[in-house]
Coordinates of C-alpha atoms in Angstrom, one line a residue:
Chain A
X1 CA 44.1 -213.1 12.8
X2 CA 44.4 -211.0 16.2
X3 CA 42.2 -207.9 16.3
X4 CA 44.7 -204.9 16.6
X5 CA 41.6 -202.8 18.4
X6 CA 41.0 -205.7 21.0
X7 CA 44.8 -206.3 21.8
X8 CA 44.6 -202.1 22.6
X9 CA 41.5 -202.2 24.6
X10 CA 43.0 -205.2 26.5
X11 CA 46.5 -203.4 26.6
X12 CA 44.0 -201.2 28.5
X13 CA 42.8 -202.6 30.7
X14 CA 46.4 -204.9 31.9
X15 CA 47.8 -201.0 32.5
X16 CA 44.9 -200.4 34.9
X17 CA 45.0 -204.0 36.4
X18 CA 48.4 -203.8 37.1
X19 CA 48.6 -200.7 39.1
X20 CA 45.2 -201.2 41.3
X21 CA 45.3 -205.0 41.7
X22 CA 48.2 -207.1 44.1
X23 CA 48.7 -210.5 42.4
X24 CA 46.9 -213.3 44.5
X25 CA 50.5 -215.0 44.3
X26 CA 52.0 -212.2 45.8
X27 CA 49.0 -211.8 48.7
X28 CA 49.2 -215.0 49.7
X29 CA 53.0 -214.4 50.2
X30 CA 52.5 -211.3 52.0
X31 CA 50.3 -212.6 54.8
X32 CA 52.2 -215.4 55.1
X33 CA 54.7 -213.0 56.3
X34 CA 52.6 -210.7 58.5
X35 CA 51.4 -213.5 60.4
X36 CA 54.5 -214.9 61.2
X37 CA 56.5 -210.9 62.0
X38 CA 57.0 -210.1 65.1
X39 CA 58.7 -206.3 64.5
X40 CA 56.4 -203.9 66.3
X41 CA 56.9 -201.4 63.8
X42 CA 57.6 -204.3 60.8
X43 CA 54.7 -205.7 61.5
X44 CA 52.5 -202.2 61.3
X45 CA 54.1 -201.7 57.9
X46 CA 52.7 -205.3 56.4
X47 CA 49.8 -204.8 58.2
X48 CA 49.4 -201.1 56.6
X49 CA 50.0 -202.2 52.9
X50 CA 47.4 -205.4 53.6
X51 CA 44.9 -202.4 54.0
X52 CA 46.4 -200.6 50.9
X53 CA 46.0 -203.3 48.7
X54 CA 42.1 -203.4 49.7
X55 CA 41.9 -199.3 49.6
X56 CA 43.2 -199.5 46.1
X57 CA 40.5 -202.3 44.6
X58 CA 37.9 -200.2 46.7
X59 CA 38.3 -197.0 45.4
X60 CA 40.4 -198.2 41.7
X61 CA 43.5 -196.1 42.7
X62 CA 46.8 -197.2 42.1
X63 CA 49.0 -199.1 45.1
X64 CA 51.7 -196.7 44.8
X65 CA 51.8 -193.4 44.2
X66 CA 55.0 -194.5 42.3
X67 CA 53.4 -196.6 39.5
X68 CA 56.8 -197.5 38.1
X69 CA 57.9 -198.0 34.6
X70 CA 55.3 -199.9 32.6
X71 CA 57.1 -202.3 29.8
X72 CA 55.7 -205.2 27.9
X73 CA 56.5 -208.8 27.6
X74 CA 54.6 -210.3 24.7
X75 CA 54.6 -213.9 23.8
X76 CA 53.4 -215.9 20.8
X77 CA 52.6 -219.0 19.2
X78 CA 54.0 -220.3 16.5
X79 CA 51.1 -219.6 14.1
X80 CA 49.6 -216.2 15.4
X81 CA 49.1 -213.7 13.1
X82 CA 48.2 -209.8 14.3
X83 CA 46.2 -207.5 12.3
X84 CA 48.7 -205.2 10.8
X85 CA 51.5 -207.2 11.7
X86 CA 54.3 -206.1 14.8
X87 CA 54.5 -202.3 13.8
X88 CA 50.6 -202.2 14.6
X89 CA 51.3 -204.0 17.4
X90 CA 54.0 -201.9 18.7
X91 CA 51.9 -198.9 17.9
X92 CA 49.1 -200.3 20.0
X93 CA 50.7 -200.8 23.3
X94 CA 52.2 -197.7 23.0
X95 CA 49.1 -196.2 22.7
X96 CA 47.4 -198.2 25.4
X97 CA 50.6 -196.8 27.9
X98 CA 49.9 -193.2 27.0
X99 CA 46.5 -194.1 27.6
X100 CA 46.2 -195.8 31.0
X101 CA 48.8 -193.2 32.2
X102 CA 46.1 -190.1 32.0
X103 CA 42.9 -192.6 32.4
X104 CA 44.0 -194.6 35.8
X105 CA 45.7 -192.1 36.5
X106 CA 49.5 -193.5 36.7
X107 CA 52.0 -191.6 37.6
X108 CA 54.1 -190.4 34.2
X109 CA 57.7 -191.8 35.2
X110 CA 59.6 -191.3 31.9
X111 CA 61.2 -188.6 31.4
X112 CA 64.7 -187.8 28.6
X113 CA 68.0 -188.5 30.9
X114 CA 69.9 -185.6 30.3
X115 CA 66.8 -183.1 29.6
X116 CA 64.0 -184.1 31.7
X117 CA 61.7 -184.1 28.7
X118 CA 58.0 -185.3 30.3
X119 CA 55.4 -186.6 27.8
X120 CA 53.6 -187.0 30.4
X121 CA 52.1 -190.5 29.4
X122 CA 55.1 -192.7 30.4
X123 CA 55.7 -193.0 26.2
X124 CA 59.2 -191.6 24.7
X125 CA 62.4 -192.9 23.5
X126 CA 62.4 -196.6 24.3
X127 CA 59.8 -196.6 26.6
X128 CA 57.5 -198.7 27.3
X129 CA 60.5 -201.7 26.5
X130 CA 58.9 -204.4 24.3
X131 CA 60.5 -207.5 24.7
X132 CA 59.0 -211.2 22.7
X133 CA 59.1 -214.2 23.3
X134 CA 57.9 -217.6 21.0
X135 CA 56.1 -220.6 21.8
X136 CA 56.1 -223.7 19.9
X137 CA 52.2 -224.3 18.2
X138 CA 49.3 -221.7 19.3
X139 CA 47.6 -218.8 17.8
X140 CA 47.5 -216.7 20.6
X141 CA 48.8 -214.1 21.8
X142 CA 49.7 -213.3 25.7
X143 CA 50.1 -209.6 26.7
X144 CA 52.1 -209.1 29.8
X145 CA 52.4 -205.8 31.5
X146 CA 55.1 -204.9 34.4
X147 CA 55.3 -201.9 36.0
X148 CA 58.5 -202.2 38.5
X149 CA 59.9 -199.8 40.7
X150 CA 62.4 -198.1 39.2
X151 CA 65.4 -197.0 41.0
X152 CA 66.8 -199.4 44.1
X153 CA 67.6 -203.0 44.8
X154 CA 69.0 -203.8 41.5
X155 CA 73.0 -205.1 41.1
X156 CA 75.3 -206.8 39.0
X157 CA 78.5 -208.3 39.5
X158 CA 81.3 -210.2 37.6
X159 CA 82.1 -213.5 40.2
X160 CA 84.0 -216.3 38.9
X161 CA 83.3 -220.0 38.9
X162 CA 86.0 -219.6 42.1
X163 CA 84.0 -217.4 43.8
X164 CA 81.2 -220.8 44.2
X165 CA 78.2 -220.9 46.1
X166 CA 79.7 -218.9 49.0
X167 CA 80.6 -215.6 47.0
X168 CA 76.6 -215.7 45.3
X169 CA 75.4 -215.6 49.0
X170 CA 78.0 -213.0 49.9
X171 CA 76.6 -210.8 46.9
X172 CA 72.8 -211.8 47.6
X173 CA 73.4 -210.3 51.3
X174 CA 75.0 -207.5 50.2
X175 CA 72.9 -206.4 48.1
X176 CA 69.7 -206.8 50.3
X177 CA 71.2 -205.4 52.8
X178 CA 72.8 -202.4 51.7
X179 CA 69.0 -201.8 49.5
X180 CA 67.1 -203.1 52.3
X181 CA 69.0 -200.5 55.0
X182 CA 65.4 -197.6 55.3
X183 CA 63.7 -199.7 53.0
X184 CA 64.9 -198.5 49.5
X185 CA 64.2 -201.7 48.0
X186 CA 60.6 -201.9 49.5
X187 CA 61.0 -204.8 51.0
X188 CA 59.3 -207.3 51.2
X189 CA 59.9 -208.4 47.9
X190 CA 60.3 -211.1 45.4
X191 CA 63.9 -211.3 44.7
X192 CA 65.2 -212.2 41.0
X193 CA 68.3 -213.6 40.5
X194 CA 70.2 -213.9 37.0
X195 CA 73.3 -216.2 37.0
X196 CA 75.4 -216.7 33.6
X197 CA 74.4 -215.6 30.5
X198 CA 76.7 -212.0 29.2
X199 CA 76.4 -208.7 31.7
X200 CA 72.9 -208.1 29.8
X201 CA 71.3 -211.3 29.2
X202 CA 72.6 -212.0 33.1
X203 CA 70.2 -208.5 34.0
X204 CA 67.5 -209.6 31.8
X205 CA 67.4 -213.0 33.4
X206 CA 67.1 -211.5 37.2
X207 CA 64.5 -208.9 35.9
X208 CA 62.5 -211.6 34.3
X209 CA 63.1 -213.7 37.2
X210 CA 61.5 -211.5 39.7
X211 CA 58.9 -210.3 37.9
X212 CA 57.6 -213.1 35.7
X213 CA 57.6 -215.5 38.1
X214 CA 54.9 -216.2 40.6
X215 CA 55.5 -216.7 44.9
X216 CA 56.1 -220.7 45.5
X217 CA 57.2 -221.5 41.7
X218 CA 59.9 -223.0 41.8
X219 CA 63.0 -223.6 39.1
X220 CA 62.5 -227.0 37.0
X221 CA 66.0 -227.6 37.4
X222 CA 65.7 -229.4 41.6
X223 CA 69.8 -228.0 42.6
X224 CA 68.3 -225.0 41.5
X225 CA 65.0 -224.8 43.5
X226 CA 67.1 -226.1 46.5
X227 CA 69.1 -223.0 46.5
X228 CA 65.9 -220.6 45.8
X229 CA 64.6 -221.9 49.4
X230 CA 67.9 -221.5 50.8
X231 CA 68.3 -218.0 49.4
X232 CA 64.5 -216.8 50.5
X233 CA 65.6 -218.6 54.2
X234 CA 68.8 -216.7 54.4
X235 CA 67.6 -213.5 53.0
X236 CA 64.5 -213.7 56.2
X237 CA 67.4 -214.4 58.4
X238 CA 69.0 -210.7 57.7
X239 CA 67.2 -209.7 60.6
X240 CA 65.3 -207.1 59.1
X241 CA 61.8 -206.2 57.6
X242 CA 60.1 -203.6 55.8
X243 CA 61.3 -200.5 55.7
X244 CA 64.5 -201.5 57.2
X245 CA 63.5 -202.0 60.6
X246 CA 63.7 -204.5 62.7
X247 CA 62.1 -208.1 61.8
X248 CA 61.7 -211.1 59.7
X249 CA 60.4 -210.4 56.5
X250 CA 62.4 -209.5 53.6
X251 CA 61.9 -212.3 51.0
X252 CA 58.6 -213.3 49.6
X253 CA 60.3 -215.8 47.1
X254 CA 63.8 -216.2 45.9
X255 CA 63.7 -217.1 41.3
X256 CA 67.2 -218.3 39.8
X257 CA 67.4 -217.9 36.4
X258 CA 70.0 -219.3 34.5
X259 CA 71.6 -218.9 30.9
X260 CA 75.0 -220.1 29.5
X261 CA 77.8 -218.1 29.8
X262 CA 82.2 -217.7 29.6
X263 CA 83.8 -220.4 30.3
X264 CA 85.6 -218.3 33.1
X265 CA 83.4 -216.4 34.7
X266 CA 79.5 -216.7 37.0
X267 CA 78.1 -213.6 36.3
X268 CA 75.4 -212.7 38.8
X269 CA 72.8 -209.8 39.3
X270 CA 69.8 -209.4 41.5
X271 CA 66.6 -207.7 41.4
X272 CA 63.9 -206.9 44.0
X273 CA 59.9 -206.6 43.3
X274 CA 58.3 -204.5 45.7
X275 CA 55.7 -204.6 47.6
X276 CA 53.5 -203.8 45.1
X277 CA 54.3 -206.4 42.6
X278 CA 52.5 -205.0 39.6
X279 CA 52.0 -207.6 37.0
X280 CA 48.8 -208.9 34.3
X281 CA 48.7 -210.8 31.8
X282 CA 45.8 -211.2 29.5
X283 CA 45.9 -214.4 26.4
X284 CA 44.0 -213.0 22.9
X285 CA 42.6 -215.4 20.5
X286 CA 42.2 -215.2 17.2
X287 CA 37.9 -215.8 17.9
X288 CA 37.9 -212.4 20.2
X289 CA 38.2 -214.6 23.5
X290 CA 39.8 -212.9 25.7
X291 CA 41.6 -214.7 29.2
X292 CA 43.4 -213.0 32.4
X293 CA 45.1 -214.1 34.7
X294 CA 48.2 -212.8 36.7
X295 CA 50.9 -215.3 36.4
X296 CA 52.9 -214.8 33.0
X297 CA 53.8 -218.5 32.7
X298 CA 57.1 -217.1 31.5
X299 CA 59.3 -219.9 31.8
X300 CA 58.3 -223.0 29.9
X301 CA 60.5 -225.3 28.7
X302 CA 61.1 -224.3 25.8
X303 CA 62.1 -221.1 27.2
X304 CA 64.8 -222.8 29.2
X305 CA 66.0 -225.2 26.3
X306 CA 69.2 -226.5 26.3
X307 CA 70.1 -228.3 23.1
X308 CA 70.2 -227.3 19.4
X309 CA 67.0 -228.6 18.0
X310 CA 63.2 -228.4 20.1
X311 CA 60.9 -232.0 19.1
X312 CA 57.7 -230.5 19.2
X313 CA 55.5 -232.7 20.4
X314 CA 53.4 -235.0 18.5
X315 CA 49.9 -233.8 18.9
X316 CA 49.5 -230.1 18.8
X317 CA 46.4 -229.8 21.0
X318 CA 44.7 -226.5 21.0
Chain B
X1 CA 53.2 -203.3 71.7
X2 CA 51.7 -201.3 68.8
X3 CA 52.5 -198.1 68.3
X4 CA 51.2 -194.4 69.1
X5 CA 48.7 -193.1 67.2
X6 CA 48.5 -189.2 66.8
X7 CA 46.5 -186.6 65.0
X8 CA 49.0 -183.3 63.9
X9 CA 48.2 -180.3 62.0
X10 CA 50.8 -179.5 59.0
X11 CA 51.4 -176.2 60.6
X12 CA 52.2 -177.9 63.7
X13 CA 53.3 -175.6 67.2
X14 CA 56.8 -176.3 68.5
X15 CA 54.9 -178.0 71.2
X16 CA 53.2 -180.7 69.6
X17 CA 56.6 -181.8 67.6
X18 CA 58.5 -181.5 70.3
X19 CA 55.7 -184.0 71.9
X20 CA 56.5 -186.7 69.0
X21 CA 58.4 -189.8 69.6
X22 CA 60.3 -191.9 67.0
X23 CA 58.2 -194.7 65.5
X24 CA 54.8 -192.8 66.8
X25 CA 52.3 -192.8 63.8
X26 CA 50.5 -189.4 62.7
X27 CA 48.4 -188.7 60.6
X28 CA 47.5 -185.2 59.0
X29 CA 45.6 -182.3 58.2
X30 CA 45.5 -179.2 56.8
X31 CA 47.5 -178.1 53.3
X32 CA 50.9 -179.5 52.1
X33 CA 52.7 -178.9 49.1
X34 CA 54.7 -181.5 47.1
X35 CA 58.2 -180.1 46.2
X36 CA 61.5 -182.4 44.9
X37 CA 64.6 -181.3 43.1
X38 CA 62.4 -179.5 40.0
X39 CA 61.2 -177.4 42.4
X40 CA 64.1 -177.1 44.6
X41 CA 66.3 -176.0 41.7
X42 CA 63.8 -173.6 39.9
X43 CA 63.1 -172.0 43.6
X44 CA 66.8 -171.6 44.8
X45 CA 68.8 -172.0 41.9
X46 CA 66.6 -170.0 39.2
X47 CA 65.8 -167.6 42.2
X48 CA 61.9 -167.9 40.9
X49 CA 59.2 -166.8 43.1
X50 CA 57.7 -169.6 45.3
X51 CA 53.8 -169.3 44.0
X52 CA 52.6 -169.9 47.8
X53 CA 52.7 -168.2 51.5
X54 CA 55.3 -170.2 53.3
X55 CA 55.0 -171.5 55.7
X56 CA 51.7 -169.5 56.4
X57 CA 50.0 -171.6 54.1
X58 CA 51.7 -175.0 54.9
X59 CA 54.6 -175.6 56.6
X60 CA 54.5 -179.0 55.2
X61 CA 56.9 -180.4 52.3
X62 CA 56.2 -184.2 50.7
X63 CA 58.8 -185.3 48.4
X64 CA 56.0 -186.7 46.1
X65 CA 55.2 -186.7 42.6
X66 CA 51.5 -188.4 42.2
X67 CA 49.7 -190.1 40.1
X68 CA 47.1 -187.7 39.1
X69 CA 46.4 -185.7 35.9
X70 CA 44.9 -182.5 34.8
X71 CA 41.6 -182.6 33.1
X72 CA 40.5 -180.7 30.4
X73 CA 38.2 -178.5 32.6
X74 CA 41.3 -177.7 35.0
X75 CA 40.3 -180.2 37.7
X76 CA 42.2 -182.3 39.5
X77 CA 42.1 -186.3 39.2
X78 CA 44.6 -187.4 42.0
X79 CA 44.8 -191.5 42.8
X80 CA 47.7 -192.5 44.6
X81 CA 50.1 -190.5 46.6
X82 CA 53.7 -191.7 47.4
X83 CA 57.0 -190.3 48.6
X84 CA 60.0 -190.6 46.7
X85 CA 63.7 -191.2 48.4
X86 CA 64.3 -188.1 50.0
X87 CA 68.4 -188.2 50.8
X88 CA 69.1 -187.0 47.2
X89 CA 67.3 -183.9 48.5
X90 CA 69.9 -183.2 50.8
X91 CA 72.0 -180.8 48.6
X92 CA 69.0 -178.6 48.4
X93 CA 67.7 -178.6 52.0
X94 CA 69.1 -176.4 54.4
X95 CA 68.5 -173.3 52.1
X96 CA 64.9 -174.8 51.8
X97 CA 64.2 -175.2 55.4
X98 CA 64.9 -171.7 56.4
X99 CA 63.7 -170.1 53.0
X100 CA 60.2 -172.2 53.7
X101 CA 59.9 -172.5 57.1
X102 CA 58.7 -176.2 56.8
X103 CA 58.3 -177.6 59.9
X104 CA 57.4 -181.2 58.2
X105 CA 59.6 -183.0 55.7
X106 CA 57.7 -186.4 54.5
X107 CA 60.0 -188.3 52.4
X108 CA 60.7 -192.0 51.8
X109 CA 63.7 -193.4 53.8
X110 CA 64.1 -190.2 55.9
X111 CA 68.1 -188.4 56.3
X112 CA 70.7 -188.9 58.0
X113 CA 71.2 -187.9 62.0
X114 CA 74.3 -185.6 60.4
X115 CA 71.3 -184.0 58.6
X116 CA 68.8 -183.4 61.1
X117 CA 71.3 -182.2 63.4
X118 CA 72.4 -179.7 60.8
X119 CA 69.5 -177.9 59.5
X120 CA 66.1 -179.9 60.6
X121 CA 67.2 -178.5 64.4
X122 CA 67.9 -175.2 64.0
X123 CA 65.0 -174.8 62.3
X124 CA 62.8 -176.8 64.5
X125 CA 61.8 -179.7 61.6
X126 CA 61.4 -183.1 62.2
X127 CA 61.1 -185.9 59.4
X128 CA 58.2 -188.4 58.8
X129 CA 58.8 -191.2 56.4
X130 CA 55.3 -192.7 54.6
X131 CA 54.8 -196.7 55.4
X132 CA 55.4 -199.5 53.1
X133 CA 56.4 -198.7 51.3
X134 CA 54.0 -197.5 49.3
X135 CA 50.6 -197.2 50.7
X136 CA 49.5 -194.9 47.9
X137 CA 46.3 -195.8 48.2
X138 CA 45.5 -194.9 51.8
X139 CA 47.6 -191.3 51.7
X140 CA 45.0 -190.9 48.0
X141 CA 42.4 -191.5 50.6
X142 CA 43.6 -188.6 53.0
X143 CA 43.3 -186.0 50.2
X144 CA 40.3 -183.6 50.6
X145 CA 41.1 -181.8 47.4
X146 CA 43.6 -180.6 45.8
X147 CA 43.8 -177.0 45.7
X148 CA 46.5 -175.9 43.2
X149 CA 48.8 -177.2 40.5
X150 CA 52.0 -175.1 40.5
X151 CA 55.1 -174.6 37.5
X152 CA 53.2 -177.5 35.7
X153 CA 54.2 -175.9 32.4
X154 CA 57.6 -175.5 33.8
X155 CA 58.3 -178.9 35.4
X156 CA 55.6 -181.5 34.0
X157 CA 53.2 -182.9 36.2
X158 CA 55.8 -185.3 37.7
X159 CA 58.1 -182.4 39.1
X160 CA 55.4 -179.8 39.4
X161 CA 54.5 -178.5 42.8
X162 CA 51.1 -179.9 43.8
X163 CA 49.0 -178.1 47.1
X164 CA 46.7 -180.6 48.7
X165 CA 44.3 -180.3 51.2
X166 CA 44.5 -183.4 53.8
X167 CA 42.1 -184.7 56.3
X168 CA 43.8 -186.9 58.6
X169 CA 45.9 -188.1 55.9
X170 CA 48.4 -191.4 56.7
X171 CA 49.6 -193.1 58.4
X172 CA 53.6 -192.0 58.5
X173 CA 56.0 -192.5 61.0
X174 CA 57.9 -190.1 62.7
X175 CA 61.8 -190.7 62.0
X176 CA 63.5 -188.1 63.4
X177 CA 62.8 -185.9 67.0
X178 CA 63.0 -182.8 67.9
X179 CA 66.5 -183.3 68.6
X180 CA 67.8 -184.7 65.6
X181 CA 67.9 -188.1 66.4
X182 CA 67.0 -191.1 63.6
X183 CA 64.5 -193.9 63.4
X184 CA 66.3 -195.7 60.7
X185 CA 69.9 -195.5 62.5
X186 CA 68.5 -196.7 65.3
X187 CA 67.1 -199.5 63.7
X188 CA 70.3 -200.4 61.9
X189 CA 72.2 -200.3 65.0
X190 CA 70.1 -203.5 65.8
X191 CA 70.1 -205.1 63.0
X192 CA 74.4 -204.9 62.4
X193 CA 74.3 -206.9 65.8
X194 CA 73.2 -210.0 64.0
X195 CA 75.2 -209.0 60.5
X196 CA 78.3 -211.4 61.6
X197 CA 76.3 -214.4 61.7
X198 CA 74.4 -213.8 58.9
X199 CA 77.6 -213.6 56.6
X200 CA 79.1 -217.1 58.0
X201 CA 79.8 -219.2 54.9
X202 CA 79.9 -216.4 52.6
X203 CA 83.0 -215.4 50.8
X204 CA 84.2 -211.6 49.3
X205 CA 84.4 -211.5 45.4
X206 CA 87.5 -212.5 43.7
X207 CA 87.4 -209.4 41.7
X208 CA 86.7 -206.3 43.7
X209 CA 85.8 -202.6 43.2
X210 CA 87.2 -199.5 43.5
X211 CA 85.3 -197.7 46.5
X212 CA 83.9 -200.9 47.7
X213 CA 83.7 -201.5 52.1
X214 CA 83.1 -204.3 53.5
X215 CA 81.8 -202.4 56.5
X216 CA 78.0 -203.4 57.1
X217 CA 77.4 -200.4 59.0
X218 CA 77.5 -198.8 55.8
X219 CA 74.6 -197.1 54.5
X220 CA 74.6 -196.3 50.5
X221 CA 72.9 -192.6 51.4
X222 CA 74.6 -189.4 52.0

């Protein structure tokens, strides 16, 4: 059995890892890029957020003054068990949100659609999202906080199987381009694509593609990680950088994510994490142990499993 | 070539904006007050009294909302500090310019040179955009203190009108001149240039949409 008040203190302390701390993954990525721009004013930009990222683990600030919209992705094994069972759960991250948002501080993004309504602790009707996911054997559980940006660089489109390779890069472009134009997406980024699935699944797929994948993963499926180099090449190709200006650096990493979908269409949407990727990801164990890391190790397998029945495998090792 | 590096008040004299250069960097000091379509709305639609001396006090406006919060004794906990996209602004501008006398808009992704020759001119404003973006961090580092938290009951702490006191506060770029023109057009004009090749190979989408252009010139603002 999980303890329900360490999964909140961990909750905790993700909310406050996430905002202050870039992803090594994501680092790496970044000055790979400002080493190689050559933008005058590009290259400021990249070097500027370089010093950001160290400002913020100096002082424990957030990255951005726009701290996004904090959700959940929580994964189990098989066999875990939470004190107090998922309504406990739910109540606990909720309350580690509300939490972080006044102790960091974050900024409180969530407000009611139509009447503005601000808690003030980025908690209200459906928010933060909780989404699950399974694993086969395990009694652990793996808390995964993302706080993306919230409001440009995301699209969806219907193409067709017609439509082929040729119309996914002529949507890719667009949308990088039309997002990247004064840097609404802020670019650099990791882009998430979806492909397949139904219009939701196809935007879950993307989302969950950009941000719970780490820079230089690659898809198990090898056409697949073909076309994620050919899609971060193409997108450095645009001819712009950050913010929009003039350079080379718009991709970090390109993630495909696939699911099954109509029999006549390719549906396709695309997602772009920002420069300040905020992700972590802590695994709980049933003995109090407590493990972080920053890569959410989203997409196993079994995740991606194609047929009607999983063989677990013969040995569960824990 | 990196670029200029300058030090400007956020009452600034005519002369030292008219002095600035697109792409120069500056960096601040002095008071500014956040203020974004909460404010906007409650100041010029609801016709409230603005709670400051504008632009006595500042003639500097950030489209911001921070991450900060209140504490229980009334102080101020402010972290990080970034702008939010300013072009959906636009609707509410020109009556703020003159009402506020702002001489400094600092936004994210700056307006177009339609806007700047239309109200940032006549009234002698000029736009900086932050860098990143986000470097939320640095601009928390450039606050001094933070002097007043306006129409918090009203707005929330998000939309509420924050006053900070900056010393040398930034880096942002300058993105539009004295004379209206626009870093960001400039830098698209560029980058089109190259937007033929790039699309080589590509196709349009079987099924298309209503309003949709093909135009890469395009920008999705304004």
């Amino acid at each position: 059995m999980i303890s329900i008040d360490l999964i909140q203190k961990t909750a905790e302390i993700l909310m406050d890892k996430a905002a202050i701390e870039i992803p090594d993954d994501y680092l790496t990525g970044l000055k790979a890029a400002s080493a190689v721009e050559d933008g005058d004013l590009s290259s400021f930009v990249l070097k500027a957020m370089l010093e950001n990222y160290e400002v913020a683990k100096q002082d424990r600030r957030a990255m951005c003054g726009d701290t996004g919209t904090p959700r959940w992705y929580i994964k189990m094994g098989n066999e875990t068990q939470v004190e107090g069972g998922p309504i406990a759960l739910e109540a606990a991250l909720r309350r580690a949100t509300a939490n972080a948002t006044n102790g960091v501080p974050l900024r409180p993004n969530r407000v009611h659609p139509l009447w503005r309504t601000d808690h003030d602790n980025n908690v209200g009707i459906g928010a933060p999202e909780i989404e699950y996911g399974y694993e086969p054997g395990g009694e652990w559980i793996d808390l995964i906080t993302v706080h993306k940006g919230g409001l440009f660089g995301t699209d969806y489109r219907m193409l067709f199987p017609s439509d082929g390779i040729q119309g996914i890069k002529r949507f890719y472009l667009d949308s990088l381009i039309s997002f990247g134009k004064r840097g609404l997406a802020c670019q650099p980024a990791i882009i998430g694509i979806g492909l397949g699935g139904c219009k939701d699944t196809c935007m879950v797929l993307g989302k969950r593609a950009a941000c719970l994948r780490t820079v230089g993963d690659r898809n198990s499926d090898p056409r697949i990680a073909e076309l994620e180099l050919e899609l971060k090449e193409l997108g450095n190709s645009i001819g712009m950088g950050a913010m929009g200006f003039v350079g080379k650096s718009m991709v970090i990493d390109a993630h495909i994510e696939v699911g099954y979908c109509h029999t006549g269409g390719m549906q396709m949407s695309v997602h772009a994490f920002c420069l300040s990727s905020r992700r972590a990801v802590a695994r709980v164990f049933p003995d109090g142990r407590v493990e972080y890391r920053t890569d959410p190790d989203w997409f196993t397998d079994y995740q991606r499993r194609e047929t009607v029945e999983w063989e677990l495998p013969a040995v569960a090792a824990e | 070539m990196s670029p200029r590096e300058i030090r400007l008040s956020t009452t600034p004299s005519p002369e030292a904006l008219a002095e600035l250069q697109l792409g120069d960097i500056v960096y601040l000091d002095g008071l500014m007050y956040t203020a974004r379509e909460g404010v906007y709305k409650r100041a010029l639609e609801d016709k409230a009294n603005i709670p400051m001396e504008l632009p006595a006090e500042s003639a500097t406006n950030f489209h911001c909302s921070p991450a900060a919060r209140i504490n229980a004794d009334g102080t101020f906990t402010m972290g990080a500090v970034t702008a939010t996209a300013s072009f959906r602004f636009a609707k509410w501008l020109p009556e703020w310019l003159e009402k506020s006398g702002a001489k400094l808009v600092i936004g994210k992704g700056g307006m177009s040179s339609k806007d700047y020759k239309a109200y940032f001119v006549p009234n002698g404003a000029i736009y900086l955009s932050t860098v990143g973006y986000g470097t939320g961090a640095l601009l928390g580092r450039g606050v001094e203190s933070v002097e007043a938290v306006h129409w918090n009951e009203e707005l929330g702490l998000a939309q509420a009108m924050w006053v900070i006191k900056c010393n040398r506060m930034g880096p942002f770029i300058v993105a539009s001149d004295i004379e209206g023109r626009c870093l960001f057009e400039r830098e698209n004009e560029r980058i089109s240039q190259n937007l033929e090749r790039i699309y080589e190979g590509t196709r349009p989408a079987t099924l298309k949409r209503f309003g949709e252009t093909d135009d890469k010139s395009d920008e999705l603002i304004g």
